[in-house]
Amino acid sequence: MDLIRLETGLHYEIEHQNMSHGYKNSTTGKWAGLIAELIEERADLVVGGLTITAEREKVVDFTAPFMNIGIGILLRKPDRRSSTAWKLVLLPFSAEVWLYTAAAFLATAVTIALLTRITSRTQDKLDRQTRTPRSVRLAKGLLCFFSLVVVIFYTASLGSFLSADQTDGFVLPIDSAEDLSKQTQIKYGCYQGGATYSFFKNSVIPIYKQMWHAMNQDSTNFVVRGQHGVERVLEGQYAYLMESPSLEYAVNRDCRLMQVGGLLDAKNFGIATQQG
């Protein structure tokens, strides 16, 4: 920056502002944060992680985008103790599937026992010792075929589960925004007044509308500084919805953190200037 000043003769002053990026008050219609600094001509440029949105472009100008980003989910890695062996064995099938499988095996075993008992009464002693009744052989064959099918599906599900839902030995409780919206144990939120905040507030997609409703029920779900969101994630039972560059930075700096699922949208960072 000093080299630019020397070569161009441009005089500038850099101020570090600890405030929101900028959002419009729905009641008063006035802007707050860094966008307000530009509108009220207290700043000429805003440089940082400022997202280009249609609403902001109505009151300020943006340069060409310098980074493509999206919204991701930051979560703390589950405790290794929660990934016990029996959970790994049972999780590939739902509780209903395990119940139906056990019931099927039990019903088949009872059927074989009854058929053996009934047919044994109709055969003489020699025949009973040298030949198994056809109905019993058929029942046993069906049981073997059913067992083979269950083993094949279980093996395939277990392999898919271990590759998709496990990271560094940890079983993930949340794998997408949809998973997050369907549970209440883990709270989630975002940076108050930022582009992520506006994205959920104005979204017409049912899942994101549901997530906004859940976040808006408690004002403590929102944070006024991005670092506060990361700290809450580290405390546990909280997921932070944040823009991908900051998310990747946090994950790379702390091995206790991870990103789950893909990006929820696509947008850009740009440098904001006064209009005109």
Tab-separated table of C-alpha atoms in Angstrom:
chain	number	residue	atom	x	y	z
A	1	MET	CA	0.000	0.000	0.000
A	2	ASP	CA	2.870	2.377	0.758
A	3	LEU	CA	4.374	1.631	-2.667
A	4	ILE	CA	1.076	2.557	-4.350
A	5	ARG	CA	1.024	5.833	-2.426
A	6	LEU	CA	4.583	6.669	-3.451
A	7	GLU	CA	4.050	5.864	-7.131
A	8	THR	CA	0.645	7.516	-7.530
A	9	GLY	CA	0.810	10.311	-4.978
A	10	LEU	CA	-2.505	9.078	-3.594
A	11	HIS	CA	-3.077	9.887	0.040
A	12	TYR	CA	-5.309	7.522	2.004
A	13	GLU	CA	-6.247	6.572	5.524
A	14	ILE	CA	-7.134	3.012	6.579
A	15	GLU	CA	-9.572	2.490	9.449
A	16	HIS	CA	-10.388	-0.867	10.994
A	17	GLN	CA	-14.065	-0.869	11.869
A	18	ASN	CA	-15.583	-3.402	14.253
A	19	MET	CA	-19.145	-3.274	12.940
A	20	SER	CA	-21.576	-5.281	10.812
A	21	HIS	CA	-21.040	-5.409	7.065
A	22	GLY	CA	-24.305	-3.656	6.454
A	23	TYR	CA	-28.020	-4.358	6.544
A	24	LYS	CA	-31.204	-2.402	6.005
A	25	ASN	CA	-33.556	-1.846	8.920
A	26	SER	CA	-36.934	-3.130	7.733
A	27	THR	CA	-38.786	-0.644	9.974
A	28	THR	CA	-36.929	2.615	9.368
A	29	GLY	CA	-35.511	1.783	5.936
A	30	LYS	CA	-32.083	3.041	7.035
A	31	TRP	CA	-28.841	1.182	6.522
A	32	ALA	CA	-26.402	0.262	9.274
A	33	GLY	CA	-22.830	-0.972	9.392
A	34	LEU	CA	-20.193	-0.483	6.726
A	35	ILE	CA	-22.751	0.204	3.989
A	36	ALA	CA	-24.022	3.152	6.029
A	37	GLU	CA	-20.449	4.478	6.221
A	38	LEU	CA	-20.411	4.686	2.413
A	39	ILE	CA	-23.921	6.132	2.073
A	40	GLU	CA	-23.174	8.881	4.619
A	41	GLU	CA	-19.781	9.520	2.940
A	42	ARG	CA	-17.697	8.723	5.983
A	43	ALA	CA	-15.763	6.213	3.873
A	44	ASP	CA	-14.789	6.029	0.212
A	45	LEU	CA	-14.093	2.276	-0.024
A	46	VAL	CA	-14.997	-0.780	2.012
A	47	VAL	CA	-12.519	-3.612	1.579
A	48	GLY	CA	-13.050	-7.011	3.173
A	49	GLY	CA	-15.387	-9.961	3.133
A	50	LEU	CA	-18.283	-7.905	1.805
A	51	THR	CA	-20.805	-9.895	-0.205
A	52	ILE	CA	-22.319	-8.426	-3.356
A	53	THR	CA	-26.115	-8.543	-3.055
A	54	ALA	CA	-28.897	-6.992	-5.129
A	55	GLU	CA	-30.139	-5.013	-2.124
A	56	ARG	CA	-26.727	-3.488	-1.445
A	57	GLU	CA	-26.174	-2.664	-5.110
A	58	LYS	CA	-29.157	-0.311	-4.925
A	59	VAL	CA	-27.308	2.046	-2.575
A	60	VAL	CA	-23.572	1.457	-3.261
A	61	ASP	CA	-21.390	0.373	-6.160
A	62	PHE	CA	-19.177	-2.705	-6.264
A	63	THR	CA	-16.031	-3.520	-8.167
A	64	ALA	CA	-15.733	-6.727	-10.183
A	65	PRO	CA	-15.861	-9.744	-7.851
A	66	PHE	CA	-12.486	-10.861	-6.503
A	67	MET	CA	-13.701	-14.120	-4.915
A	68	ASN	CA	-16.505	-16.644	-5.443
A	69	ILE	CA	-18.038	-17.909	-2.222
A	70	GLY	CA	-21.002	-19.728	-0.720
A	71	ILE	CA	-22.608	-20.469	2.644
A	72	GLY	CA	-21.365	-23.529	4.515
A	73	ILE	CA	-22.027	-25.212	7.863
A	74	LEU	CA	-19.307	-25.167	10.521
A	75	LEU	CA	-19.603	-27.846	13.188
A	76	ARG	CA	-17.439	-29.263	15.950
A	77	LYS	CA	-16.249	-32.809	15.398
A	78	PRO	CA	-18.162	-35.209	17.657
A	79	ASP	CA	-16.316	-36.700	20.581
A	80	ARG	CA	-14.602	-39.944	19.637
A	81	ARG	CA	-16.301	-41.608	22.591
A	82	SER	CA	-19.674	-41.145	20.883
A	83	SER	CA	-18.533	-43.315	17.966
A	84	THR	CA	-18.768	-46.620	19.842
A	85	ALA	CA	-18.534	-49.952	18.058
A	86	TRP	CA	-22.159	-50.903	18.547
A	87	LYS	CA	-23.307	-47.643	16.979
A	88	LEU	CA	-21.138	-48.292	13.937
A	89	VAL	CA	-22.682	-51.764	13.644
A	90	LEU	CA	-26.295	-50.614	13.974
A	91	LEU	CA	-26.318	-47.277	12.148
A	92	PRO	CA	-26.277	-48.612	8.526
A	93	PHE	CA	-29.887	-49.806	9.033
A	94	SER	CA	-32.689	-47.811	10.614
A	95	ALA	CA	-34.462	-49.090	13.721
A	96	GLU	CA	-37.462	-50.129	11.611
A	97	VAL	CA	-35.311	-52.216	9.267
A	98	TRP	CA	-33.627	-53.988	12.179
A	99	LEU	CA	-37.046	-54.672	13.724
A	100	TYR	CA	-38.519	-56.076	10.507
A	101	THR	CA	-35.414	-58.205	9.887
A	102	ALA	CA	-35.539	-59.706	13.376
A	103	ALA	CA	-39.265	-60.357	13.019
A	104	ALA	CA	-38.723	-62.070	9.660
A	105	PHE	CA	-35.997	-64.345	11.033
A	106	LEU	CA	-38.116	-65.215	14.067
A	107	ALA	CA	-41.189	-65.947	11.956
A	108	THR	CA	-39.178	-68.165	9.590
A	109	ALA	CA	-37.599	-70.089	12.474
A	110	VAL	CA	-41.012	-70.688	14.057
A	111	THR	CA	-42.401	-71.811	10.687
A	112	ILE	CA	-39.568	-74.317	10.177
A	113	ALA	CA	-40.072	-75.694	13.695
A	114	LEU	CA	-43.817	-76.102	13.184
A	115	LEU	CA	-43.394	-77.727	9.759
A	116	THR	CA	-40.835	-80.155	11.148
A	117	ARG	CA	-43.106	-81.082	14.028
A	118	ILE	CA	-46.213	-81.499	11.845
A	119	THR	CA	-44.550	-83.511	9.061
A	120	SER	CA	-42.717	-85.750	11.518
A	121	ARG	CA	-46.020	-87.162	12.706
A	122	THR	CA	-46.999	-88.299	9.192
A	123	GLN	CA	-43.785	-90.185	8.393
A	124	ASP	CA	-42.582	-93.515	9.647
A	125	LYS	CA	-39.403	-93.766	11.682
A	126	LEU	CA	-37.119	-94.749	8.779
A	127	ASP	CA	-38.311	-92.001	6.473
A	128	ARG	CA	-37.949	-89.421	9.217
A	129	GLN	CA	-34.316	-90.377	9.759
A	130	THR	CA	-33.247	-90.399	6.115
A	131	ARG	CA	-35.184	-87.597	4.458
A	132	THR	CA	-36.100	-84.020	5.340
A	133	PRO	CA	-39.666	-83.042	4.342
A	134	ARG	CA	-39.910	-80.924	1.165
A	135	SER	CA	-41.757	-78.100	2.967
A	136	VAL	CA	-39.004	-77.865	5.567
A	137	ARG	CA	-36.297	-77.822	2.880
A	138	LEU	CA	-38.166	-75.056	1.073
A	139	ALA	CA	-38.468	-72.966	4.254
A	140	LYS	CA	-34.766	-73.406	5.008
A	141	GLY	CA	-33.867	-72.454	1.441
A	142	LEU	CA	-35.926	-69.264	1.692
A	143	LEU	CA	-34.260	-68.436	5.006
A	144	CYS	CA	-30.794	-68.852	3.476
A	145	PHE	CA	-31.734	-66.688	0.480
A	146	PHE	CA	-33.190	-63.988	2.731
A	147	SER	CA	-30.062	-64.066	4.933
A	148	LEU	CA	-27.843	-63.647	1.858
A	149	VAL	CA	-29.850	-60.637	0.664
A	150	VAL	CA	-29.684	-59.014	4.120
A	151	VAL	CA	-25.904	-59.516	4.311
A	152	ILE	CA	-25.392	-58.025	0.832
A	153	PHE	CA	-27.490	-54.925	1.574
A	154	TYR	CA	-25.923	-54.507	5.028
A	155	THR	CA	-22.390	-54.695	3.625
A	156	ALA	CA	-23.203	-52.151	0.909
A	157	SER	CA	-24.879	-49.796	3.415
A	158	LEU	CA	-22.011	-50.098	5.887
A	159	GLY	CA	-19.435	-49.256	3.212
A	160	SER	CA	-21.444	-46.262	2.035
A	161	PHE	CA	-22.016	-45.122	5.605
A	162	LEU	CA	-18.349	-45.279	6.556
A	163	SER	CA	-17.258	-43.367	3.447
A	164	ALA	CA	-19.982	-40.691	3.486
A	165	ASP	CA	-20.792	-40.104	7.147
A	166	GLN	CA	-17.448	-40.535	8.872
A	167	THR	CA	-14.481	-38.177	9.052
A	168	ASP	CA	-11.247	-39.072	10.842
A	169	GLY	CA	-12.973	-41.751	12.883
A	170	PHE	CA	-15.916	-39.589	13.934
A	171	VAL	CA	-19.541	-40.302	13.058
A	172	LEU	CA	-21.199	-37.094	11.908
A	173	PRO	CA	-24.551	-36.215	13.518
A	174	ILE	CA	-25.334	-33.679	10.754
A	175	ASP	CA	-24.579	-34.156	7.066
A	176	SER	CA	-26.591	-31.368	5.379
A	177	ALA	CA	-28.772	-28.311	5.939
A	178	GLU	CA	-31.811	-30.586	5.756
A	179	ASP	CA	-30.461	-32.710	8.624
A	180	LEU	CA	-29.865	-29.530	10.612
A	181	SER	CA	-33.420	-28.295	10.047
A	182	LYS	CA	-34.981	-31.594	11.170
A	183	GLN	CA	-33.424	-31.648	14.635
A	184	THR	CA	-33.589	-29.415	17.717
A	185	GLN	CA	-30.679	-30.656	19.834
A	186	ILE	CA	-28.012	-28.663	17.985
A	187	LYS	CA	-28.778	-24.944	17.732
A	188	TYR	CA	-27.568	-22.952	14.752
A	189	GLY	CA	-27.198	-19.349	13.688
A	190	CYS	CA	-25.224	-16.850	11.628
A	191	TYR	CA	-23.646	-13.404	11.628
A	192	GLN	CA	-26.339	-10.849	12.449
A	193	GLY	CA	-26.980	-8.330	9.703
A	194	GLY	CA	-24.665	-9.968	7.168
A	195	ALA	CA	-25.355	-11.476	3.762
A	196	THR	CA	-25.930	-14.926	5.283
A	197	TYR	CA	-28.496	-13.390	7.625
A	198	SER	CA	-30.291	-11.765	4.671
A	199	PHE	CA	-30.088	-14.976	2.638
A	200	PHE	CA	-32.088	-16.955	5.179
A	201	LYS	CA	-34.396	-14.075	6.040
A	202	ASN	CA	-35.443	-13.518	2.412
A	203	SER	CA	-35.280	-17.113	1.159
A	204	VAL	CA	-38.403	-18.709	-0.324
A	205	ILE	CA	-36.963	-22.239	-0.223
A	206	PRO	CA	-38.943	-24.253	2.381
A	207	ILE	CA	-35.920	-25.723	4.175
A	208	TYR	CA	-34.197	-22.343	4.492
A	209	LYS	CA	-37.442	-20.681	5.592
A	210	GLN	CA	-37.786	-23.333	8.285
A	211	MET	CA	-34.200	-22.751	9.380
A	212	TRP	CA	-34.760	-18.977	9.524
A	213	HIS	CA	-37.861	-19.496	11.673
A	214	ALA	CA	-35.883	-21.729	14.068
A	215	MET	CA	-32.974	-19.261	14.282
A	216	ASN	CA	-35.247	-16.272	14.778
A	217	GLN	CA	-36.941	-17.870	17.790
A	218	ASP	CA	-33.902	-17.034	19.909
A	219	SER	CA	-31.814	-13.915	19.356
A	220	THR	CA	-28.787	-15.623	20.934
A	221	ASN	CA	-28.539	-17.808	17.824
A	222	PHE	CA	-27.052	-14.799	16.020
A	223	VAL	CA	-23.578	-13.401	16.662
A	224	VAL	CA	-22.195	-9.889	16.182
A	225	ARG	CA	-18.680	-11.085	15.356
A	226	GLY	CA	-17.648	-14.009	13.217
A	227	GLN	CA	-15.118	-15.205	15.800
A	228	HIS	CA	-17.894	-15.446	18.374
A	229	GLY	CA	-19.691	-17.919	16.106
A	230	VAL	CA	-16.560	-20.073	15.817
A	231	GLU	CA	-16.106	-19.986	19.600
A	232	ARG	CA	-19.694	-21.114	20.136
A	233	VAL	CA	-19.149	-24.022	17.749
A	234	LEU	CA	-16.122	-25.089	19.790
A	235	GLU	CA	-18.236	-25.025	22.951
A	236	GLY	CA	-20.473	-27.668	21.369
A	237	GLN	CA	-24.141	-28.126	20.416
A	238	TYR	CA	-24.037	-25.223	17.958
A	239	ALA	CA	-23.602	-24.994	14.188
A	240	TYR	CA	-22.457	-21.762	12.577
A	241	LEU	CA	-23.671	-20.854	9.087
A	242	MET	CA	-20.903	-18.813	7.498
A	243	GLU	CA	-19.294	-17.902	4.205
A	244	SER	CA	-16.890	-20.444	2.769
A	245	PRO	CA	-13.577	-18.482	2.893
A	246	SER	CA	-13.942	-17.808	6.629
A	247	LEU	CA	-15.156	-21.364	7.167
A	248	GLU	CA	-12.140	-22.893	5.405
A	249	TYR	CA	-9.823	-20.631	7.380
A	250	ALA	CA	-11.370	-21.727	10.688
A	251	VAL	CA	-11.232	-25.427	9.776
A	252	ASN	CA	-7.577	-25.202	8.699
A	253	ARG	CA	-6.588	-23.480	11.931
A	254	ASP	CA	-8.396	-25.796	14.360
A	255	CYS	CA	-8.563	-29.574	13.928
A	256	ARG	CA	-11.620	-29.758	16.189
A	257	LEU	CA	-13.722	-28.050	13.510
A	258	MET	CA	-15.120	-29.367	10.252
A	259	GLN	CA	-17.403	-28.389	7.394
A	260	VAL	CA	-20.405	-30.607	6.773
A	261	GLY	CA	-22.342	-30.840	3.516
A	262	GLY	CA	-21.837	-28.654	0.479
A	263	LEU	CA	-22.379	-24.943	-0.072
A	264	LEU	CA	-25.956	-23.670	0.205
A	265	ASP	CA	-25.630	-20.930	-2.410
A	266	ALA	CA	-23.166	-19.122	-4.660
A	267	LYS	CA	-22.223	-15.441	-4.527
A	268	ASN	CA	-19.218	-13.113	-4.664
A	269	PHE	CA	-17.029	-10.799	-2.593
A	270	GLY	CA	-16.371	-7.319	-3.941
A	271	ILE	CA	-15.013	-3.914	-2.909
A	272	ALA	CA	-17.818	-1.452	-2.172
A	273	THR	CA	-17.637	2.226	-3.163
A	274	GLN	CA	-19.897	5.236	-2.978
A	275	GLN	CA	-22.406	5.449	-5.809
A	276	GLY	CA	-21.398	7.588	-8.749
